[in-house]
Amino acid sequence: MRYAIIGCSAAGINAIEAIRSRDKKADITAISDEKRPLYSRCLISYLLAGTITEDKLWYRPDSFFKENKTEAKLGVKAERIDTDRKEIFLQGKEKIKFDKLLIATGASPKLEDIPGIDKKGVYPLRTIGHTLEIQSMLDRVKSVAVLGGGLIGLRAAYALKNRGKKVSVFVRSRQILSRIVDKGAADIMQKRIEEKGIGIMTGRSAKKILGNGAVNGIVLDDDSRVNCELVIIGKGVSPNIDIAKEAGIKTGWGIIADDFLKTSHEDVFVAGDVSEAYDVALEENSINAVWPAACEQGRIAGLNMLGKNETYGGSMAMNSIEFFGLPVISVGITRPKKMVYEEIVRTNTAKNIYKKLVLRDGIIVGAVFVNSVDTIGIVGALIKNRVNIAGLKDIILEDYFDYGKIVNLIKDSKGRFKQKEFRETTITA
Ligand SMILES: Cc1cc2nc3c(=O)[nH]c(=O)nc-3n(C[C@H](O)[C@H](O)[C@H](O)COP(=O)(O)OP(=O)(O)OC[C@H]3O[C@@H](n4cnc5c(N)ncnc54)[C@H](O)[C@@H]3O)c2cc1C
């Protein structure tokens, strides 16, 4: 059997390990357009902040391909897939034949069409390459404009503040982190970040990047000018679906996965940030672009490429963030747009505490907890087990509520969580 894997980060690496763990003889070829792809993408902002060194970044050692008897085509882009002939065409003239293929191409930063975006000193933050390039120019930078108030934008802002730069974040929407938390939680976080010296302007976007070759400022949508020598684009990501779409594989927002992470083509699988797979909270396919989901999907897709029938149990949007000592965890649906959802909120402004549950027919489908995150493991398990808490909804967020009383709803007789243990992403800043 010949297995090919396009993309060699969280999803691709875990797929290679799953295949090799069960099949010692198979031919495996991994293709990555990054020259050294085996690093943890989640850690690059800490490298930029100077809080870790490059040696802490590696998710697998350089010997990984050799140890897993995998032929690695690195620094080369896969340009086209011919699903009938089962061939991948690489940049240059090379062709790779496969019996089973995994597409694990992840996502790329959204780069807005702002005039001046091609100037020197404008970067997204997605790869180790971006990180090292930004680092190499920091001596010449006094002020930084971050465009976008999502997780990547804010982590870049934190990193550059830590490097002693003046940092201003411009967010088009009314709140920061609008994909992860609701406004109540966002406002508490924004206040904390601003108190630590990072400027945040919501409802503002850049309409032009200025400079003669290199950046020297931006013009905002109210025509005001902000001077800066570095611009970070943190406007979110788009899944890299083109190669699948052009091959006739079914795509939507991402590449559509079935319960076994197979695409619309019998021999092509998908995993990671590019996959539109089952979401437990939404009860439909969606993209949950987080590292643990990519690893789990890569592992399951790898096993299913071998012919095992492993069902993918689904993921949930999960983020655990800590900005300047303020822990925040969000799970599932946090900003419901339909009337079918009910929200329960408790706040303690003096203590910066904010707790919210989102319910559908008595079942928790989302949660946001700020500065009081101890019970989120139980809440996550309640979501996964689809426990109806309608009878508890008036008291479940009160400080006196004893979670011990409901543990039997989510644990078995041996005290283990009934379903897959709730796993959270750990992000700290
Ligand atoms: C700064 C930052 C911080 C993050 N922090 C966290 C965090 O704290 N917690 C968390 O859970 N998640 C975090 N994430 C998200 C996490 O990194 C992603 O969910 C994860 O990397 C997805 O893995 P993946 O394998 O699906 O795709 P990716 O990591 O995107 O890897 C895909 C790989 O495929 C390559 N590729 C794409 N197209 C081709 C092609 N045609 N030919 C060859 N190669 C190709 C890409 O270059 C890339 O190397 C963070 C992301 C960033 C950028």
XYZ file of C-alpha atoms and ligand atoms in Angstrom:
482
model
C 0.000 0.000 0.000
C 1.159 3.526 -0.794
C 0.013 6.266 1.548
C 0.495 9.943 0.755
C -0.035 12.828 3.137
C -0.157 16.447 2.069
C 0.663 18.758 4.973
C 2.872 17.663 7.797
C 1.857 19.522 10.919
C -0.439 18.351 13.758
C -2.822 16.331 11.559
C -0.227 14.963 9.123
C 2.231 13.923 11.837
C -0.430 12.066 13.827
C -1.645 10.306 10.703
C 1.889 9.113 9.877
C 2.291 7.770 13.412
C -1.082 6.001 13.289
C -0.298 4.347 9.961
C 3.206 3.307 10.962
C 2.040 1.950 14.328
C -0.112 -0.661 12.543
C 1.700 -1.198 9.253
C 5.470 -1.560 9.398
C 5.912 -2.079 5.657
C 3.699 0.460 3.929
C 5.196 3.166 1.711
C 4.469 6.540 3.257
C 5.240 9.834 1.532
C 4.723 13.150 3.323
C 4.678 16.419 1.416
C 5.043 19.820 3.034
C 5.721 23.212 1.556
C 7.449 24.142 4.823
C 11.095 23.072 4.994
C 10.972 22.215 8.699
C 7.316 21.478 9.469
C 7.642 19.483 12.714
C 7.108 22.372 15.129
C 4.214 23.325 17.349
C 2.460 26.195 15.633
C 0.756 27.101 18.930
C 4.101 28.161 20.393
C 5.346 30.572 17.736
C 3.954 33.657 19.481
C 5.953 32.698 22.590
C 9.080 32.502 20.464
C 8.235 35.971 19.186
C 7.650 37.167 22.757
C 11.060 35.832 23.729
C 9.549 33.681 26.483
C 10.735 30.426 24.876
C 13.744 29.581 22.751
C 13.593 27.879 19.355
C 14.608 24.478 20.751
C 11.312 24.367 22.742
C 9.266 24.702 19.564
C 9.763 21.238 18.110
C 6.786 18.884 18.330
C 8.807 16.000 16.874
C 12.580 15.671 16.374
C 14.228 15.964 12.945
C 14.670 12.170 13.049
C 10.875 11.740 12.897
C 10.709 10.876 9.184
C 13.553 8.400 9.421
C 12.119 6.759 12.532
C 8.744 6.412 10.831
C 10.285 5.251 7.540
C 8.561 8.050 5.712
C 9.815 9.671 2.555
C 9.620 13.414 3.189
C 9.243 15.903 0.366
C 9.903 19.133 2.219
C 9.810 22.697 0.977
C 7.709 21.510 -1.970
C 4.107 22.376 -2.716
C 1.619 19.747 -3.895
C -0.029 21.515 -6.809
C -2.636 19.136 -8.131
C -4.299 15.817 -7.361
C -5.546 13.499 -10.080
C -8.017 11.329 -8.190
C -8.681 9.002 -11.171
C -5.024 8.167 -11.752
C -4.261 8.534 -8.017
C -1.354 10.874 -8.539
C -0.187 14.049 -6.853
C 1.713 16.584 -8.930
C 4.367 18.437 -7.005
C 5.918 21.794 -7.753
C 8.512 21.046 -10.421
C 7.830 17.886 -12.382
C 7.649 15.200 -9.738
C 4.595 12.942 -9.399
C 3.670 10.827 -6.376
C 1.414 7.813 -6.756
C -0.874 6.789 -3.926
C -3.471 4.225 -2.946
C -4.781 6.278 -0.028
C -4.306 10.010 0.430
C -4.714 12.331 3.409
C -5.210 16.034 2.808
C -3.980 17.850 5.916
C -3.199 21.207 4.356
C -4.415 23.272 7.316
C -5.251 26.924 6.920
C -3.656 30.166 5.741
C -3.998 33.684 7.134
C -6.623 35.869 5.499
C -4.773 38.751 3.920
C -7.065 41.649 3.258
C -6.963 43.599 0.085
C -5.695 46.791 1.751
C -3.548 49.059 -0.447
C 0.059 48.753 0.759
C -0.282 45.219 2.158
C 2.758 44.158 0.106
C 5.083 46.643 1.824
C 8.102 45.480 3.767
C 7.178 45.082 7.419
C 3.661 43.638 6.948
C 3.269 40.073 8.238
C 0.702 37.528 9.310
C 1.715 35.162 12.123
C 1.169 31.563 11.036
C 4.552 29.937 10.510
C 7.974 29.768 12.047
C 9.147 31.578 8.899
C 6.913 34.572 9.683
C 8.123 34.563 13.285
C 11.812 34.608 12.392
C 11.306 37.335 9.784
C 9.444 39.532 12.286
C 12.137 38.891 14.879
C 14.883 39.887 12.478
C 13.439 43.380 12.025
C 12.534 44.153 15.637
C 15.606 46.330 16.244
C 14.192 48.832 13.775
C 10.664 48.796 15.221
C 9.282 51.179 17.834
C 5.558 50.926 17.149
C 3.370 48.113 15.900
C -0.158 48.124 14.479
C -2.020 44.842 14.804
C -4.991 44.562 12.460
C -7.544 42.176 13.949
C -8.549 41.344 17.509
C -8.732 37.565 17.223
C -6.558 35.139 19.133
C -3.574 35.409 16.799
C -3.726 39.206 16.659
C -3.853 39.481 20.448
C -1.093 36.943 20.973
C 1.091 38.838 18.520
C 0.240 42.044 20.387
C 1.210 40.448 23.693
C 4.463 39.114 22.212
C 5.517 42.453 20.780
C 4.581 44.347 23.935
C 6.790 41.891 25.772
C 9.574 42.933 23.386
C 9.167 46.521 24.535
C 7.238 47.821 21.526
C 4.329 50.261 21.551
C 1.429 48.130 20.353
C -2.001 49.211 19.101
C -4.696 46.750 18.029
C -7.421 47.769 15.568
C -10.553 45.643 15.568
C -13.268 46.106 12.973
C -16.040 44.611 15.125
C -17.399 45.899 18.441
C -15.393 43.471 20.520
C -12.151 41.518 20.603
C -12.114 37.714 20.183
C -15.526 37.723 18.529
C -15.135 34.152 17.252
C -14.370 32.772 20.691
C -16.213 34.696 23.421
C -19.240 36.945 23.799
C -19.121 40.681 24.457
C -19.454 40.378 28.231
C -16.289 38.287 28.467
C -14.503 40.292 25.778
C -15.030 43.571 27.628
C -13.394 42.214 30.797
C -10.438 40.915 28.775
C -10.068 44.129 26.813
C -9.924 46.141 30.030
C -7.167 43.895 31.406
C -5.122 44.037 28.191
C -5.437 47.832 28.013
C -4.416 48.165 31.668
C -1.200 46.355 30.707
C -0.379 48.980 28.099
C -1.680 47.571 24.811
C -3.998 49.995 22.997
C -7.196 48.474 21.597
C -9.574 50.352 19.309
C -12.773 48.515 18.409
C -14.952 49.538 15.476
C -11.837 50.650 13.594
C -10.061 49.209 10.589
C -7.145 50.225 8.410
C -7.879 51.404 4.905
C -4.285 51.922 3.744
C -0.761 50.925 4.722
C 1.746 53.719 4.173
C 5.473 53.768 3.438
C 8.002 54.085 0.719
C 8.876 50.405 0.314
C 8.929 49.802 4.065
C 5.937 50.502 6.312
C 5.865 53.798 8.202
C 2.188 54.006 9.156
C -1.430 53.149 8.497
C -4.504 55.202 7.664
C -7.648 54.260 9.551
C -11.204 54.326 8.240
C -11.764 57.710 9.964
C -8.770 59.070 7.956
C -6.538 59.397 11.021
C -2.921 58.289 10.687
C -1.048 55.982 13.050
C 2.733 55.749 12.785
C 4.279 52.282 12.950
C 7.162 50.324 11.449
C 5.513 46.899 11.691
C 1.993 45.762 10.794
C 0.680 42.369 11.889
C -2.330 41.023 10.041
C -4.435 38.964 12.433
C -7.668 38.694 10.500
C -8.302 34.990 10.943
C -7.593 32.087 8.623
C -9.107 30.311 5.617
C -8.819 26.544 5.170
C -6.545 25.487 2.310
C -9.193 23.727 0.243
C -8.161 24.668 -3.305
C -6.221 21.526 -4.128
C -9.215 19.374 -3.116
C -11.768 21.568 -4.847
C -9.836 21.475 -8.111
C -9.685 17.676 -7.841
C -13.512 17.535 -7.650
C -13.615 16.634 -3.953
C -16.634 18.046 -2.122
C -15.862 21.252 -0.241
C -17.831 23.840 1.683
C -16.084 26.128 4.113
C -13.547 23.308 4.460
C -13.218 19.872 2.891
C -16.323 17.904 3.878
C -15.566 14.863 6.049
C -17.860 11.944 6.825
C -17.949 10.126 10.186
C -14.724 8.299 9.243
C -12.990 11.477 8.034
C -13.264 10.300 4.481
C -13.946 12.912 1.801
C -16.389 12.506 -1.067
C -13.678 10.394 -2.745
C -13.391 6.807 -1.516
C -9.595 6.876 -1.115
C -9.043 10.434 0.041
C -9.242 11.421 3.713
C -9.047 14.784 5.441
C -7.950 16.001 8.886
C -7.137 19.169 10.803
C -7.895 22.833 10.195
C -8.905 22.097 6.596
C -11.585 19.561 7.533
C -15.229 20.328 7.984
C -16.030 17.508 10.373
C -18.677 16.759 12.984
C -19.072 19.331 15.760
C -20.613 17.992 18.954
C -22.095 21.294 20.107
C -23.452 22.414 16.750
C -24.605 18.874 15.858
C -23.428 19.433 12.307
C -20.169 19.646 10.407
C -17.940 22.646 11.081
C -14.276 23.583 11.382
C -12.698 23.596 14.820
C -9.257 24.933 14.100
C -7.441 23.833 17.238
C -4.351 21.686 17.699
C -5.911 18.800 19.733
C -8.710 18.351 17.168
C -6.140 18.256 14.341
C -4.097 15.600 16.193
C -7.141 13.444 16.947
C -8.463 13.722 13.412
C -5.039 12.917 11.967
C -4.831 9.790 14.113
C -8.320 8.595 13.178
C -7.903 9.398 9.482
C -4.587 7.477 9.528
C -6.255 4.410 11.029
C -9.110 4.576 8.555
C -6.664 4.845 5.659
C -5.447 1.445 6.855
C -9.007 0.138 6.539
C -10.007 0.320 10.220
C -13.504 1.604 10.820
C -12.832 4.177 13.534
C -15.694 6.594 13.936
C -14.764 10.192 14.629
C -16.655 11.266 17.746
C -16.569 14.937 16.822
C -14.917 17.994 18.297
C -16.051 21.176 19.936
C -14.735 24.691 19.674
C -12.540 24.983 22.769
C -10.169 27.694 23.820
C -8.329 28.233 27.034
C -6.556 31.554 27.140
C -4.729 33.505 29.774
C -3.896 37.107 29.080
C -1.948 38.907 31.786
C -3.121 36.594 34.541
C -6.786 36.516 33.505
C -7.870 32.962 32.639
C -10.659 32.546 30.108
C -12.186 29.348 28.769
C -14.763 29.111 26.055
C -16.420 25.945 24.796
C -18.953 25.282 22.052
C -21.515 27.906 21.059
C -20.797 31.173 22.875
C -22.669 33.724 20.793
C -25.921 32.039 19.775
C -27.680 33.718 16.898
C -30.965 31.792 16.964
C -33.910 32.101 19.360
C -33.785 28.372 20.189
C -30.923 28.966 22.609
C -31.210 30.157 26.195
C -28.387 31.991 28.003
C -27.649 31.993 31.738
C -25.150 34.634 32.876
C -23.637 35.459 36.261
C -21.099 38.255 36.754
C -19.061 39.690 39.580
C -17.596 42.901 38.218
C -15.420 43.622 41.249
C -13.667 40.277 40.825
C -13.644 40.319 36.997
C -15.711 37.135 37.035
C -18.038 36.297 34.159
C -19.818 32.978 33.697
C -22.203 32.086 30.932
C -23.885 28.893 29.802
C -25.737 28.492 26.532
C -28.519 25.895 26.591
C -30.643 24.257 23.948
C -33.652 22.342 25.242
C -32.014 22.129 28.674
C -28.731 20.766 27.304
C -25.581 22.866 27.592
C -24.104 23.569 24.163
C -21.657 26.322 25.064
C -19.933 28.106 27.929
C -17.700 31.095 28.633
C -15.941 31.390 31.973
C -13.670 34.312 32.890
C -11.510 34.362 36.025
C -13.374 31.389 37.511
C -12.558 28.370 35.428
C -12.314 25.512 37.937
C -15.579 23.858 36.917
C -15.124 24.005 33.165
C -14.016 20.337 33.022
C -17.384 19.283 34.425
C -19.240 21.636 32.118
C -17.339 20.188 29.141
C -18.317 16.682 30.196
C -21.961 17.760 30.609
C -21.854 19.020 27.030
C -20.275 15.833 25.672
C -22.692 13.627 27.585
C -25.652 15.789 26.533
C -26.942 15.894 30.105
C -30.193 17.797 30.514
C -29.693 20.369 33.303
C -32.993 22.227 32.868
C -33.902 21.530 36.503
C -30.643 23.091 37.730
C -30.434 26.098 35.493
C -31.311 28.647 38.175
C -28.580 27.485 40.534
C -25.842 25.859 38.448
C -23.800 29.059 38.114
C -24.211 30.154 41.721
C -21.117 30.068 43.919
C -22.841 27.738 46.408
C -23.707 25.117 43.779
C -22.034 21.817 44.573
C -20.863 20.157 41.352
C -20.253 16.981 43.366
C -24.019 16.425 43.171
C -24.007 15.991 39.426
C -20.754 14.135 38.937
C -22.631 10.821 38.775
C -24.352 12.122 35.639
C -21.075 12.281 33.779
C -18.870 9.635 35.408
C -19.185 5.878 35.454
C -19.081 3.682 38.565
C -15.259 3.757 38.503
C -15.235 7.540 38.546
C -14.175 7.891 34.915
C -15.839 10.313 32.554
C -18.454 8.317 30.653
C -17.400 9.600 27.265
C -14.039 10.633 25.978
C -12.415 12.799 28.580
C -12.909 16.483 28.048
C -9.705 17.886 26.703
C -8.990 21.527 26.593
C -6.573 23.580 24.598
C -4.056 25.322 26.727
C -3.125 28.770 25.636
C -1.346 31.144 27.934
C -0.005 34.576 27.348
C 0.094 31.675 16.366
C -0.829 30.512 16.543
C -1.159 30.088 17.802
C -2.024 29.021 17.988
N -2.301 28.630 19.252
C -3.079 27.571 19.460
C -3.309 27.087 20.768
O -2.806 27.634 21.741
N -4.104 26.008 20.926
C -4.653 25.363 19.874
O -5.342 24.383 20.059
N -4.442 25.773 18.605
C -3.666 26.858 18.375
N -3.423 27.278 17.101
C -4.062 26.557 15.981
C -3.249 25.298 15.631
O -1.931 25.667 15.381
C -3.878 24.627 14.428
O -5.173 24.199 14.783
C -3.044 23.426 13.949
O -1.761 23.835 13.576
C -3.731 22.736 12.774
O -2.919 21.713 12.321
P -3.068 21.146 10.843
O -2.127 20.000 10.758
O -4.489 20.905 10.516
O -2.647 22.322 9.861
P -1.449 23.337 9.821
O -0.773 23.433 11.136
O -1.973 24.584 9.179
O -0.424 22.638 8.824
C -0.703 22.427 7.470
C 0.615 22.257 6.763
O 0.371 21.937 5.391
C 1.210 22.726 4.556
N 0.547 22.828 3.244
C -0.603 23.469 2.933
N -0.896 23.299 1.618
C 0.085 22.550 1.106
C 0.358 22.027 -0.194
N -0.484 22.257 -1.228
N 1.481 21.300 -0.398
C 2.332 21.047 0.637
N 2.134 21.496 1.897
C 1.019 22.229 2.130
C 1.261 24.067 5.324
O 2.343 24.855 4.904
C 1.453 23.537 6.735
O 2.796 23.217 6.989
C -2.570 28.349 16.860
C -2.235 28.768 15.582
C -1.383 29.833 15.414
C -1.017 30.278 14.022
